[in-house]
Amino acid sequence: MQISVIGTGYVGLVTAVLMAELGHRVYGVDIDEKKLAKLKKGRSPIYEPGLEKLLVKNLDRNRLSFSSSYEKAIPSSDVIFVCVGTPPLPDGSYDPKFVFSALESVAKNLKKYAVVVIKSTVPPSIGPSLKKIMDKNTSVSYDLASVPEFLREGSAVRDAFHPDRIVIGASSDKAKTILLKVHEKLPGERIIGDMLSAQLVKYAANAFLATKISFINSLAILADKIGADIDTVVDGFGSDHRIGKSFLQAGLGYGGSCFPKDTHALISYSDSLGYDFSFLKQVDRINDKQIDYFVVKIKNMLGSLKNKTIAILGLAFKAETDDMREARSILLINKLYKLGAKLRVFDPVAMANAKAILKSKQLYFAKNEYDCAKQADVLCLVTEWPQFKKLDFGKIKKHMKKAIIVDGRNFLPKEKLKKMGFSYEGIGRR
Ligand code: UGA
């Protein structure tokens, strides 16, 4: 089939590559010429394991091309995936302007029936506005549909090729049949329904996962208070098959471009309908407070933070990505900075993005982990990069002023570190 993917960010680029790999002919459309120039040369603008290899492979076999031209891509397309961003607004809602303008351009260039799939995360209320834009700009027949995306940054390629489920929401049987065909080579359960329900599935998934994280972080604080060990607790209650152990990693809380934005959007969407989703508000509040809890832990070990040297290992919002959006490191650094600490920071891939965001602060951007640890009173683990586990902690200890580690992801080998003479603190970890 002929496919267009509008927007070549995380979701769009992975979708484009996936569709090409499944055997479809794919046009990736974006308004950012710099990004397009990179993509045409087979270079991925984002750090995502495995993505560049598939990009090059499908460019070479002419299944994939990139352009800023809707005129070129849309007329021959059977399916159009809209994957543009929906940035958050200050009031917690989201900004649909990119979805609206992409849809207008799609509609103006339709020459034959196509299924227009909204992959951008938008609240269900948006449906009538989308239809209005389409109807105003085209007389060609079309169907709107929603196929929400569940891939995670850092494992986006693996997630895209091995989905647990594919949710298809559309108003017509014709569109549902076409979308089933498009995805037929992929594994996973098929859940077919209406567009409203499909859109709500996406919010439900992210809100529920965020809930698990705030739950485990609350429980970890309780574990700290009584001297229990959260890892053992998770093993114990997570072994119940009705509960499961995944997404119960206590730490600094959730960040990234999705959970904070989507929980806020669902809260504000519910408010707009006159429903106070107080449960989710609490999930969000707990997440906000988790950084303060971490700072208190550091203070308990160091006393005043004024002029204390703090090494921050990991800046990206999670491992295997260079994405700094809503990274917990930013909030933490802001708080520690305000308290007068001297900060040395390091991340294996997100340094450039971090520098751009944190440039107003006088931070030392370290060359590597050991340089980061130099003369530090405490070392804080903020992002769980696998390479941090393999560090020569003897060398780290020699570099530090005091052998103190506060682990914001419960990630480092605590027993080994304790044996080596480090004072080690995790979150709810004994
Ligand atoms: C999330 C969802 O997991 C995807 O299914 C969804 O498609 C995506 O949002 C999206 O809406 O586009 P992502 O933001 O890439 O994916 O990252 P996650 O792996 O879900 O992690 C989100 C945050 O939660 C990170 O800050 C991570 O450190 C934190 N987290 C995750 C925890 O604190 N504990 C956990 O147990 C798991």
GROMACS .gro file of N, CA and C in nm, residues 38-95:
model
  174
   38LYS      N    1   1.882   1.559   0.671
   38LYS     CA    2   1.948   1.452   0.747
   38LYS      C    3   1.888   1.317   0.710
   39LEU      N    4   1.756   1.312   0.712
   39LEU     CA    5   1.686   1.184   0.686
   39LEU      C    6   1.717   1.130   0.547
   40LYS      N    7   1.723   1.221   0.449
   40LYS     CA    8   1.751   1.178   0.312
   40LYS      C    9   1.889   1.114   0.302
   41LYS      N   10   1.980   1.160   0.389
   41LYS     CA   11   2.116   1.102   0.389
   41LYS      C   12   2.123   0.976   0.475
   42GLY      N   13   2.009   0.936   0.531
   42GLY     CA   14   2.008   0.814   0.614
   42GLY      C   15   2.054   0.839   0.756
   43ARG      N   16   2.046   0.965   0.799
   43ARG     CA   17   2.087   0.994   0.937
   43ARG      C   18   1.965   1.027   1.023
   44SER      N   19   1.953   0.957   1.133
   44SER     CA   20   1.836   0.978   1.219
   44SER      C   21   1.857   1.104   1.304
   45PRO      N   22   1.758   1.195   1.304
   45PRO     CA   23   1.774   1.315   1.388
   45PRO      C   24   1.759   1.285   1.537
   46ILE      N   25   1.712   1.166   1.572
   46ILE     CA   26   1.699   1.131   1.714
   46ILE      C   27   1.784   1.008   1.744
   47TYR      N   28   1.824   0.997   1.871
   47TYR     CA   29   1.899   0.879   1.912
   47TYR      C   30   1.798   0.772   1.949
   48GLU      N   31   1.793   0.667   1.870
   48GLU     CA   32   1.700   0.558   1.899
   48GLU      C   33   1.763   0.428   1.849
   49PRO      N   34   1.798   0.338   1.942
   49PRO     CA   35   1.869   0.217   1.900
   49PRO      C   36   1.799   0.142   1.786
   50GLY      N   37   1.877   0.110   1.681
   50GLY     CA   38   1.827   0.029   1.569
   50GLY      C   39   1.755   0.106   1.460
   51LEU      N   40   1.724   0.232   1.487
   51LEU     CA   41   1.640   0.307   1.392
   51LEU      C   42   1.717   0.344   1.264
   52GLU      N   43   1.840   0.391   1.282
   52GLU     CA   44   1.915   0.439   1.166
   52GLU      C   45   1.942   0.327   1.065
   53LYS      N   46   1.968   0.209   1.118
   53LYS     CA   47   1.996   0.094   1.031
   53LYS      C   48   1.876   0.065   0.939
   54LEU      N   49   1.758   0.066   0.998
   54LEU     CA   50   1.636   0.039   0.919
   54LEU      C   51   1.603   0.155   0.825
   55LEU      N   52   1.639   0.274   0.868
   55LEU     CA   53   1.618   0.392   0.785
   55LEU      C   54   1.699   0.378   0.657
   56VAL      N   55   1.828   0.349   0.673
   56VAL     CA   56   1.918   0.335   0.558
   56VAL      C   57   1.871   0.221   0.467
   57LYS      N   58   1.837   0.108   0.529
   57LYS     CA   59   1.795  -0.010   0.452
   57LYS      C   60   1.674   0.023   0.362
   58ASN      N   61   1.577   0.093   0.417
   58ASN     CA   62   1.455   0.119   0.340
   58ASN      C   63   1.469   0.235   0.243
   59LEU      N   64   1.562   0.327   0.272
   59LEU     CA   65   1.592   0.431   0.173
   59LEU      C   66   1.657   0.364   0.052
   60ASP      N   67   1.751   0.273   0.080
   60ASP     CA   68   1.826   0.205  -0.027
   60ASP      C   69   1.735   0.123  -0.117
   61ARG      N   70   1.634   0.060  -0.058
   61ARG     CA   71   1.549  -0.021  -0.145
   61ARG      C   72   1.426   0.057  -0.197
   62ASN      N   73   1.437   0.188  -0.185
   62ASN     CA   74   1.335   0.278  -0.241
   62ASN      C   75   1.194   0.257  -0.189
   63ARG      N   76   1.185   0.211  -0.067
   63ARG     CA   77   1.051   0.196  -0.007
   63ARG      C   78   1.016   0.320   0.074
   64LEU      N   79   1.117   0.402   0.099
   64LEU     CA   80   1.098   0.514   0.189
   64LEU      C   81   1.159   0.639   0.129
   65SER      N   82   1.083   0.750   0.128
   65SER     CA   83   1.144   0.876   0.088
   65SER      C   84   1.086   0.988   0.174
   66PHE      N   85   1.158   1.098   0.178
   66PHE     CA   86   1.117   1.209   0.264
   66PHE      C   87   1.103   1.337   0.183
   67SER      N   88   1.005   1.417   0.221
   67SER     CA   89   0.982   1.539   0.147
   67SER      C   90   0.899   1.636   0.231
   68SER      N   91   0.903   1.764   0.192
   68SER     CA   92   0.816   1.859   0.261
   68SER      C   93   0.687   1.879   0.181
   69SER      N   94   0.675   1.804   0.073
   69SER     CA   95   0.565   1.829  -0.021
   69SER      C   96   0.444   1.737   0.001
   70TYR      N   97   0.336   1.797   0.049
   70TYR     CA   98   0.211   1.723   0.062
   70TYR      C   99   0.160   1.686  -0.078
   71GLU      N  100   0.185   1.776  -0.175
   71GLU     CA  101   0.138   1.754  -0.313
   71GLU      C  102   0.193   1.624  -0.369
   72LYS      N  103   0.318   1.594  -0.331
   72LYS     CA  104   0.383   1.474  -0.382
   72LYS      C  105   0.330   1.349  -0.311
   73ALA      N  106   0.313   1.361  -0.180
   73ALA     CA  107   0.286   1.241  -0.098
   73ALA      C  108   0.139   1.202  -0.096
   74ILE      N  109   0.052   1.298  -0.077
   74ILE     CA  110  -0.087   1.265  -0.042
   74ILE      C  111  -0.170   1.203  -0.157
   75PRO      N  112  -0.164   1.257  -0.281
   75PRO     CA  113  -0.258   1.209  -0.384
   75PRO      C  114  -0.257   1.058  -0.404
   76SER      N  115  -0.142   0.993  -0.393
   76SER     CA  116  -0.138   0.849  -0.420
   76SER      C  117  -0.153   0.764  -0.294
   77SER      N  118  -0.170   0.828  -0.179
   77SER     CA  119  -0.169   0.752  -0.053
   77SER      C  120  -0.302   0.685  -0.023
   78ASP      N  121  -0.294   0.560   0.024
   78ASP     CA  122  -0.415   0.488   0.069
   78ASP      C  123  -0.441   0.517   0.217
   79VAL      N  124  -0.331   0.531   0.290
   79VAL     CA  125  -0.341   0.557   0.433
   79VAL      C  126  -0.246   0.670   0.469
   80ILE      N  127  -0.295   0.763   0.549
   80ILE     CA  128  -0.211   0.877   0.591
   80ILE      C  129  -0.207   0.879   0.745
   81PHE      N  130  -0.087   0.864   0.798
   81PHE     CA  131  -0.071   0.869   0.944
   81PHE      C  132  -0.031   1.011   0.985
   82VAL      N  133  -0.109   1.074   1.068
   82VAL     CA  134  -0.073   1.207   1.118
   82VAL      C  135  -0.003   1.189   1.253
   83CYS      N  136   0.126   1.224   1.254
   83CYS     CA  137   0.209   1.198   1.373
   83CYS      C  138   0.278   1.325   1.421
   84VAL      N  139   0.213   1.439   1.403
   84VAL     CA  140   0.278   1.565   1.445
   84VAL      C  141   0.264   1.584   1.596
   85GLY      N  142   0.343   1.674   1.652
   85GLY     CA  143   0.345   1.693   1.797
   85GLY      C  144   0.221   1.765   1.848
   86THR      N  145   0.190   1.739   1.975
   86THR     CA  146   0.081   1.812   2.043
   86THR      C  147   0.140   1.869   2.172
   87PRO      N  148   0.215   1.979   2.160
   87PRO     CA  149   0.288   2.031   2.278
   87PRO      C  150   0.194   2.077   2.388
   88PRO      N  151   0.241   2.067   2.515
   88PRO     CA  152   0.155   2.108   2.625
   88PRO      C  153   0.142   2.260   2.633
   89LEU      N  154   0.026   2.306   2.678
   89LEU     CA  155   0.004   2.449   2.702
   89LEU      C  156   0.019   2.475   2.852
   90PRO      N  157   0.043   2.604   2.890
   90PRO     CA  158   0.067   2.632   3.033
   90PRO      C  159  -0.047   2.584   3.125
   91ASP      N  160  -0.172   2.580   3.076
   91ASP     CA  161  -0.283   2.539   3.164
   91ASP      C  162  -0.299   2.387   3.174
   92GLY      N  163  -0.205   2.312   3.116
   92GLY     CA  164  -0.212   2.166   3.129
   92GLY      C  165  -0.281   2.101   3.011
   93SER      N  166  -0.354   2.180   2.931
   93SER     CA  167  -0.416   2.121   2.813
   93SER      C  168  -0.308   2.106   2.705
   94TYR      N  169  -0.345   2.074   2.584
   94TYR     CA  170  -0.246   2.052   2.481
   94TYR      C  171  -0.277   2.145   2.364
   95ASP      N  172  -0.177   2.165   2.279
   95ASP     CA  173  -0.196   2.254   2.166
   95ASP      C  174  -0.218   2.173   2.038
   0.00000   0.00000   0.00000
